[in-house]
Amino acid sequence: AKGTLGRALVRQFANTHKVTAWDRADLDIADFDQVRKKVADLRPDAVVNAVAINAVDDIETDDELFELAKQVNGYAVGNIASTTTELSIPFVHISTDYVFSGTSAEGYNEAAIPNPISRYAETKLLGEQQVQQNAQKFYMVRISRLFGEKGSSEFSKRSFVDLMLALAESKDHLNVVNDQFSCPSYAPDVAQFIQRLLEEQRPFGMYHAANQGACSWYEWASEIFRLRNIEINIAPVPATHFPRAAAAPMHSELLNTKMSPQPGWQDALARYLSE
């Protein structure tokens, strides 16, 4: 509940619903019995899971963390799915563009076949499979490049937007990757998308909730600095300029073919910076 998306979800739903929001201190989702008891005692109208271990590069090199990520991103999700099935309530689970290989420049719709190329991606695909196997009423919502107000949890990451703004305060030149493309996802827009799924009782299944349009990291950074009127020299570089332990999809645009279009990423970015 204290992550970037979790906080946006709480704010979005609290306007019209009673929200029970659990964070790490309140619930260990890898404790299957605790999850079942707490959800059964509460008997909510819906459950939204915004939990993930997303230390992509660390998962690639740390076997112990990889095992933990399989539990949290995978099997624990299956347990929540089973619990919601027993209670006959809808379950919303958040997944990622990383489940795709990123070899398709045309992007990926909701029916595209996943093909993970990193350990982190494997754990997220495991979570998707666990939901599909154990939940009857579910919405799988994929997002990519999440940004928004940083969560209050100690594990919450700064978004790319905030990172660029912070770097611009101390640097006059930046190298930014220009050959990896995906869709930024603004947390409040994702939260609103999820509320629509539930309130409008959309058909259960897979949905893509990223903001409309794909961009490279370089294009995103350029728009950030343009909107903020920051003069800084940025140079486009290939992803190989920044070697990483984990492979990342090169083209992973999430195509939304089931709902009305999300606002464009430029519009979402402008709203975030103005707020």
mmCIF file of C-alpha atoms in Angstrom:
data_model
loop_
_atom_site.group_PDB
_atom_site.id
_atom_site.type_symbol
_atom_site.label_atom_id
_atom_site.label_comp_id
_atom_site.label_asym_id
_atom_site.label_seq_id
_atom_site.Cartn_x
_atom_site.Cartn_y
_atom_site.Cartn_z
ATOM 1 C CA ALA A 1 0.000 0.000 0.000
ATOM 2 C CA LYS A 2 2.980 2.334 0.462
ATOM 3 C CA GLY A 3 4.467 1.855 -2.999
ATOM 4 C CA THR A 4 4.020 4.254 -5.903
ATOM 5 C CA LEU A 5 1.064 2.376 -7.384
ATOM 6 C CA GLY A 6 -0.331 1.307 -4.017
ATOM 7 C CA ARG A 7 -0.653 4.890 -2.825
ATOM 8 C CA ALA A 8 -2.299 5.920 -6.097
ATOM 9 C CA LEU A 9 -4.785 3.052 -5.758
ATOM 10 C CA VAL A 10 -5.671 4.033 -2.195
ATOM 11 C CA ARG A 11 -6.272 7.635 -3.223
ATOM 12 C CA GLN A 12 -8.331 6.663 -6.264
ATOM 13 C CA PHE A 13 -10.627 4.202 -4.493
ATOM 14 C CA ALA A 14 -10.938 6.130 -1.219
ATOM 15 C CA ASN A 15 -13.039 8.760 -2.991
ATOM 16 C CA THR A 16 -15.982 6.380 -3.340
ATOM 17 C CA HIS A 17 -15.145 3.182 -1.448
ATOM 18 C CA LYS A 18 -13.942 1.947 1.911
ATOM 19 C CA VAL A 19 -10.307 0.931 1.408
ATOM 20 C CA THR A 20 -8.295 -1.493 3.507
ATOM 21 C CA ALA A 21 -4.644 -1.014 2.586
ATOM 22 C CA TRP A 22 -1.955 -3.426 3.745
ATOM 23 C CA ASP A 23 1.800 -2.957 3.444
ATOM 24 C CA ARG A 24 4.727 -5.170 4.498
ATOM 25 C CA ALA A 25 4.257 -4.450 8.208
ATOM 26 C CA ASP A 26 0.612 -5.491 7.980
ATOM 27 C CA LEU A 27 0.855 -8.611 5.861
ATOM 28 C CA ASP A 28 3.554 -10.985 4.607
ATOM 29 C CA ILE A 29 2.052 -12.193 1.345
ATOM 30 C CA ALA A 30 4.456 -15.159 1.343
ATOM 31 C CA ASP A 31 2.736 -16.377 4.532
ATOM 32 C CA PHE A 32 -0.096 -18.261 2.825
ATOM 33 C CA ASP A 33 -2.083 -18.975 5.990
ATOM 34 C CA GLN A 34 -1.946 -15.342 7.109
ATOM 35 C CA VAL A 35 -3.138 -14.154 3.712
ATOM 36 C CA ARG A 36 -6.065 -16.569 3.690
ATOM 37 C CA LYS A 37 -7.145 -15.631 7.212
ATOM 38 C CA LYS A 38 -6.900 -11.855 6.762
ATOM 39 C CA VAL A 39 -8.712 -11.822 3.421
ATOM 40 C CA ALA A 40 -11.374 -14.256 4.640
ATOM 41 C CA ASP A 41 -11.968 -12.206 7.812
ATOM 42 C CA LEU A 42 -12.285 -8.987 5.794
ATOM 43 C CA ARG A 43 -14.311 -10.455 2.895
ATOM 44 C CA PRO A 44 -13.746 -7.459 0.601
ATOM 45 C CA ASP A 45 -15.587 -6.816 -2.655
ATOM 46 C CA ALA A 46 -12.265 -7.052 -4.526
ATOM 47 C CA VAL A 47 -8.554 -7.609 -3.906
ATOM 48 C CA VAL A 48 -5.819 -5.684 -5.729
ATOM 49 C CA ASN A 49 -2.247 -6.946 -5.496
ATOM 50 C CA ALA A 50 0.420 -4.303 -6.166
ATOM 51 C CA VAL A 51 3.264 -6.233 -4.495
ATOM 52 C CA ALA A 52 6.423 -7.181 -6.388
ATOM 53 C CA ILE A 53 10.124 -7.633 -5.882
ATOM 54 C CA ASN A 54 11.451 -5.730 -8.888
ATOM 55 C CA ALA A 55 15.189 -5.522 -8.247
ATOM 56 C CA VAL A 56 15.759 -6.746 -11.800
ATOM 57 C CA ASP A 57 19.546 -6.882 -11.898
ATOM 58 C CA ASP A 58 19.936 -8.170 -8.327
ATOM 59 C CA ILE A 59 17.505 -11.006 -9.009
ATOM 60 C CA GLU A 60 19.633 -11.974 -12.008
ATOM 61 C CA THR A 61 22.809 -12.410 -9.929
ATOM 62 C CA ASP A 62 21.539 -13.323 -6.448
ATOM 63 C CA ASP A 63 20.176 -16.879 -6.225
ATOM 64 C CA GLU A 64 18.631 -16.298 -2.793
ATOM 65 C CA LEU A 65 16.800 -13.199 -3.993
ATOM 66 C CA PHE A 66 15.673 -15.070 -7.108
ATOM 67 C CA GLU A 67 14.071 -17.739 -4.898
ATOM 68 C CA LEU A 68 12.392 -15.064 -2.782
ATOM 69 C CA ALA A 69 11.121 -13.326 -5.935
ATOM 70 C CA LYS A 70 9.615 -16.614 -7.130
ATOM 71 C CA GLN A 71 7.737 -16.818 -3.850
ATOM 72 C CA VAL A 72 6.548 -13.196 -3.736
ATOM 73 C CA ASN A 73 6.031 -12.544 -7.465
ATOM 74 C CA GLY A 74 4.824 -16.069 -8.217
ATOM 75 C CA TYR A 75 3.522 -18.588 -5.712
ATOM 76 C CA ALA A 76 2.178 -16.039 -3.199
ATOM 77 C CA VAL A 77 0.113 -14.564 -6.035
ATOM 78 C CA GLY A 78 -1.320 -18.011 -6.697
ATOM 79 C CA ASN A 79 -2.296 -18.282 -3.057
ATOM 80 C CA ILE A 80 -4.114 -14.942 -3.166
ATOM 81 C CA ALA A 81 -5.832 -16.098 -6.357
ATOM 82 C CA SER A 82 -7.012 -19.309 -4.679
ATOM 83 C CA THR A 83 -8.278 -17.340 -1.699
ATOM 84 C CA THR A 84 -10.312 -14.984 -3.877
ATOM 85 C CA THR A 85 -11.727 -17.968 -5.750
ATOM 86 C CA GLU A 86 -12.875 -19.564 -2.498
ATOM 87 C CA LEU A 87 -14.586 -16.293 -1.553
ATOM 88 C CA SER A 88 -15.884 -15.673 -5.111
ATOM 89 C CA ILE A 89 -14.477 -12.141 -5.321
ATOM 90 C CA PRO A 90 -12.579 -10.435 -8.157
ATOM 91 C CA PHE A 91 -8.797 -10.345 -8.018
ATOM 92 C CA VAL A 92 -6.668 -7.693 -9.732
ATOM 93 C CA HIS A 93 -2.992 -8.511 -10.214
ATOM 94 C CA ILE A 94 -0.343 -6.187 -11.630
ATOM 95 C CA SER A 95 2.144 -7.569 -14.153
ATOM 96 C CA THR A 96 4.712 -6.112 -16.520
ATOM 97 C CA ASP A 97 5.938 -5.673 -20.077
ATOM 98 C CA TYR A 98 9.035 -7.620 -19.011
ATOM 99 C CA VAL A 99 7.188 -10.889 -19.621
ATOM 100 C CA PHE A 100 7.818 -10.251 -23.335
ATOM 101 C CA SER A 101 11.104 -10.732 -25.163
ATOM 102 C CA GLY A 102 10.928 -7.278 -26.740
ATOM 103 C CA THR A 103 11.725 -8.441 -30.261
ATOM 104 C CA SER A 104 8.508 -7.061 -31.801
ATOM 105 C CA ALA A 105 8.725 -3.420 -32.866
ATOM 106 C CA GLU A 106 4.950 -3.527 -33.470
ATOM 107 C CA GLY A 107 4.276 -3.972 -29.764
ATOM 108 C CA TYR A 108 2.302 -6.562 -27.816
ATOM 109 C CA ASN A 109 -1.451 -6.835 -27.363
ATOM 110 C CA GLU A 110 -3.181 -8.650 -24.498
ATOM 111 C CA ALA A 111 -3.155 -11.999 -26.351
ATOM 112 C CA ALA A 112 0.554 -11.945 -27.231
ATOM 113 C CA ILE A 113 2.575 -14.938 -26.028
ATOM 114 C CA PRO A 114 5.033 -14.073 -23.229
ATOM 115 C CA ASN A 115 8.701 -14.997 -23.615
ATOM 116 C CA PRO A 116 10.746 -13.740 -20.633
ATOM 117 C CA ILE A 117 14.462 -13.049 -21.059
ATOM 118 C CA SER A 118 15.455 -12.416 -17.428
ATOM 119 C CA ARG A 119 14.993 -14.087 -14.068
ATOM 120 C CA TYR A 120 12.815 -11.219 -12.839
ATOM 121 C CA ALA A 121 10.610 -11.627 -15.901
ATOM 122 C CA GLU A 122 10.361 -15.359 -15.209
ATOM 123 C CA THR A 123 9.035 -14.656 -11.707
ATOM 124 C CA LYS A 124 6.441 -12.214 -13.044
ATOM 125 C CA LEU A 125 5.305 -14.692 -15.687
ATOM 126 C CA LEU A 126 5.046 -17.311 -12.934
ATOM 127 C CA GLY A 127 2.676 -14.937 -11.139
ATOM 128 C CA GLU A 128 0.549 -14.578 -14.274
ATOM 129 C CA GLN A 129 0.394 -18.355 -14.646
ATOM 130 C CA GLN A 130 -0.539 -18.786 -10.993
ATOM 131 C CA VAL A 131 -3.417 -16.345 -11.380
ATOM 132 C CA GLN A 132 -4.680 -18.062 -14.522
ATOM 133 C CA GLN A 133 -4.517 -21.455 -12.813
ATOM 134 C CA ASN A 134 -6.047 -20.491 -9.470
ATOM 135 C CA ALA A 135 -8.376 -17.512 -9.971
ATOM 136 C CA GLN A 136 -11.822 -17.613 -11.538
ATOM 137 C CA LYS A 137 -12.607 -13.889 -11.459
ATOM 138 C CA PHE A 138 -9.432 -12.019 -12.292
ATOM 139 C CA TYR A 139 -8.086 -8.963 -14.051
ATOM 140 C CA MET A 140 -4.430 -9.200 -15.046
ATOM 141 C CA VAL A 141 -3.184 -5.670 -15.608
ATOM 142 C CA ARG A 142 0.180 -5.161 -17.291
ATOM 143 C CA ILE A 143 2.038 -1.872 -16.963
ATOM 144 C CA SER A 144 5.514 -0.621 -17.880
ATOM 145 C CA ARG A 145 7.890 2.119 -16.740
ATOM 146 C CA LEU A 146 5.736 3.145 -13.793
ATOM 147 C CA PHE A 147 6.088 6.734 -12.624
ATOM 148 C CA GLY A 148 4.325 8.998 -10.193
ATOM 149 C CA GLU A 149 4.763 10.223 -6.656
ATOM 150 C CA LYS A 150 7.370 8.067 -4.931
ATOM 151 C CA GLY A 151 5.939 5.639 -2.417
ATOM 152 C CA SER A 152 6.597 6.068 1.298
ATOM 153 C CA SER A 153 7.925 2.526 1.699
ATOM 154 C CA GLU A 154 11.667 2.186 2.240
ATOM 155 C CA PHE A 155 11.691 -0.197 -0.736
ATOM 156 C CA SER A 156 9.885 2.187 -3.089
ATOM 157 C CA LYS A 157 12.030 3.330 -6.019
ATOM 158 C CA ARG A 158 12.372 6.774 -7.540
ATOM 159 C CA SER A 159 10.849 6.861 -10.993
ATOM 160 C CA PHE A 160 12.820 7.677 -14.122
ATOM 161 C CA VAL A 161 11.230 11.136 -14.124
ATOM 162 C CA ASP A 162 12.413 11.942 -10.620
ATOM 163 C CA LEU A 163 15.833 10.476 -11.341
ATOM 164 C CA MET A 164 16.286 12.696 -14.404
ATOM 165 C CA LEU A 165 15.245 15.796 -12.477
ATOM 166 C CA ALA A 166 17.650 14.943 -9.659
ATOM 167 C CA LEU A 167 20.560 14.341 -12.042
ATOM 168 C CA ALA A 168 19.880 17.629 -13.817
ATOM 169 C CA GLU A 169 20.564 19.469 -10.563
ATOM 170 C CA SER A 170 24.189 18.324 -10.469
ATOM 171 C CA LYS A 171 25.108 17.546 -14.089
ATOM 172 C CA ASP A 172 25.212 19.488 -17.330
ATOM 173 C CA HIS A 173 25.495 16.395 -19.571
ATOM 174 C CA LEU A 174 23.688 13.057 -19.563
ATOM 175 C CA ASN A 175 23.902 9.953 -21.741
ATOM 176 C CA VAL A 176 20.438 8.403 -22.159
ATOM 177 C CA VAL A 177 19.498 5.143 -23.884
ATOM 178 C CA ASN A 178 17.801 5.628 -27.248
ATOM 179 C CA ASP A 179 17.213 2.078 -28.518
ATOM 180 C CA GLN A 180 14.853 0.640 -25.891
ATOM 181 C CA PHE A 181 11.173 1.468 -26.387
ATOM 182 C CA SER A 182 8.167 1.022 -24.118
ATOM 183 C CA CYS A 183 5.217 2.939 -22.645
ATOM 184 C CA PRO A 184 5.438 5.067 -19.501
ATOM 185 C CA SER A 185 2.616 4.310 -17.045
ATOM 186 C CA TYR A 186 1.401 7.098 -14.765
ATOM 187 C CA ALA A 187 0.294 5.602 -11.446
ATOM 188 C CA PRO A 188 -2.934 7.655 -11.046
ATOM 189 C CA ASP A 189 -3.991 6.740 -14.606
ATOM 190 C CA VAL A 190 -3.348 3.058 -13.880
ATOM 191 C CA ALA A 191 -5.369 3.293 -10.652
ATOM 192 C CA GLN A 192 -8.257 4.908 -12.513
ATOM 193 C CA PHE A 193 -8.067 2.175 -15.169
ATOM 194 C CA ILE A 194 -8.329 -0.507 -12.478
ATOM 195 C CA GLN A 195 -11.291 1.240 -10.849
ATOM 196 C CA ARG A 196 -13.082 1.247 -14.203
ATOM 197 C CA LEU A 197 -12.461 -2.480 -14.650
ATOM 198 C CA LEU A 198 -14.074 -3.237 -11.318
ATOM 199 C CA GLU A 199 -16.905 -0.703 -11.262
ATOM 200 C CA GLU A 200 -17.925 -1.322 -14.871
ATOM 201 C CA GLN A 201 -17.611 -5.082 -14.322
ATOM 202 C CA ARG A 202 -15.580 -5.544 -17.464
ATOM 203 C CA PRO A 203 -15.023 -9.106 -18.729
ATOM 204 C CA PHE A 204 -12.365 -10.880 -16.726
ATOM 205 C CA GLY A 205 -8.974 -11.482 -18.316
ATOM 206 C CA MET A 206 -5.818 -9.683 -19.460
ATOM 207 C CA TYR A 207 -5.573 -5.901 -19.848
ATOM 208 C CA HIS A 208 -2.817 -3.435 -20.743
ATOM 209 C CA ALA A 209 -3.016 -0.191 -18.747
ATOM 210 C CA ALA A 210 0.125 1.706 -19.793
ATOM 211 C CA ASN A 211 -0.266 5.214 -21.137
ATOM 212 C CA GLN A 212 -0.703 5.403 -24.877
ATOM 213 C CA GLY A 213 2.360 5.603 -27.094
ATOM 214 C CA ALA A 214 5.884 4.237 -26.824
ATOM 215 C CA CYS A 215 9.122 6.171 -26.446
ATOM 216 C CA SER A 216 12.787 5.578 -25.808
ATOM 217 C CA TRP A 217 14.392 6.622 -22.540
ATOM 218 C CA TYR A 218 16.064 9.453 -24.477
ATOM 219 C CA GLU A 219 12.744 10.717 -25.861
ATOM 220 C CA TRP A 220 11.223 10.556 -22.390
ATOM 221 C CA ALA A 221 14.129 12.464 -20.841
ATOM 222 C CA SER A 222 13.980 15.087 -23.593
ATOM 223 C CA GLU A 223 10.286 15.709 -22.884
ATOM 224 C CA ILE A 224 10.923 15.931 -19.127
ATOM 225 C CA PHE A 225 13.541 18.642 -19.602
ATOM 226 C CA ARG A 226 11.467 20.467 -22.224
ATOM 227 C CA LEU A 227 8.444 20.672 -19.959
ATOM 228 C CA ARG A 228 10.556 21.873 -17.047
ATOM 229 C CA ASN A 229 12.550 24.328 -19.200
ATOM 230 C CA ILE A 230 15.792 22.727 -18.070
ATOM 231 C CA GLU A 231 18.782 23.358 -20.291
ATOM 232 C CA ILE A 232 20.996 20.276 -20.235
ATOM 233 C CA ASN A 233 23.002 18.476 -22.877
ATOM 234 C CA ILE A 234 21.714 14.941 -23.383
ATOM 235 C CA ALA A 235 23.227 12.454 -25.789
ATOM 236 C CA PRO A 236 21.460 9.382 -27.211
ATOM 237 C CA VAL A 237 23.421 6.170 -26.606
ATOM 238 C CA PRO A 238 22.709 2.448 -27.167
ATOM 239 C CA ALA A 239 21.677 0.254 -24.243
ATOM 240 C CA THR A 240 25.054 -1.455 -24.463
ATOM 241 C CA HIS A 241 26.544 1.796 -23.139
ATOM 242 C CA PHE A 242 25.202 0.791 -19.712
ATOM 243 C CA PRO A 243 25.936 -2.941 -19.244
ATOM 244 C CA ARG A 244 23.387 -4.661 -16.991
ATOM 245 C CA ALA A 245 23.239 -8.068 -15.360
ATOM 246 C CA ALA A 246 19.699 -8.697 -16.630
ATOM 247 C CA ALA A 247 18.529 -8.507 -20.213
ATOM 248 C CA ALA A 248 15.703 -6.027 -20.831
ATOM 249 C CA PRO A 249 13.138 -5.993 -23.658
ATOM 250 C CA MET A 250 14.192 -3.637 -26.464
ATOM 251 C CA HIS A 251 10.669 -3.053 -27.839
ATOM 252 C CA SER A 252 7.854 -3.746 -25.373
ATOM 253 C CA GLU A 253 5.043 -1.363 -26.219
ATOM 254 C CA LEU A 254 1.869 -2.552 -24.477
ATOM 255 C CA LEU A 255 -1.075 -2.264 -26.863
ATOM 256 C CA ASN A 256 -4.458 -1.677 -25.245
ATOM 257 C CA THR A 257 -7.126 -3.232 -27.487
ATOM 258 C CA LYS A 258 -9.871 -3.832 -24.899
ATOM 259 C CA MET A 259 -10.531 -0.474 -23.239
ATOM 260 C CA SER A 260 -10.774 3.112 -24.400
ATOM 261 C CA PRO A 261 -7.290 4.559 -24.977
ATOM 262 C CA GLN A 262 -5.319 5.700 -21.979
ATOM 263 C CA PRO A 263 -4.079 9.309 -22.072
ATOM 264 C CA GLY A 264 -0.867 9.708 -24.040
ATOM 265 C CA TRP A 265 2.367 9.477 -22.073
ATOM 266 C CA GLN A 266 3.236 13.100 -22.859
ATOM 267 C CA ASP A 267 -0.077 14.246 -21.377
ATOM 268 C CA ALA A 268 0.465 12.097 -18.282
ATOM 269 C CA LEU A 269 3.991 13.432 -17.850
ATOM 270 C CA ALA A 270 2.803 17.036 -18.111
ATOM 271 C CA ARG A 271 0.167 16.405 -15.433
ATOM 272 C CA TYR A 272 2.687 14.792 -13.108
ATOM 273 C CA LEU A 273 5.184 17.625 -13.454
ATOM 274 C CA SER A 274 2.478 20.253 -12.941
ATOM 275 C CA GLU A 275 1.222 18.488 -9.820
#
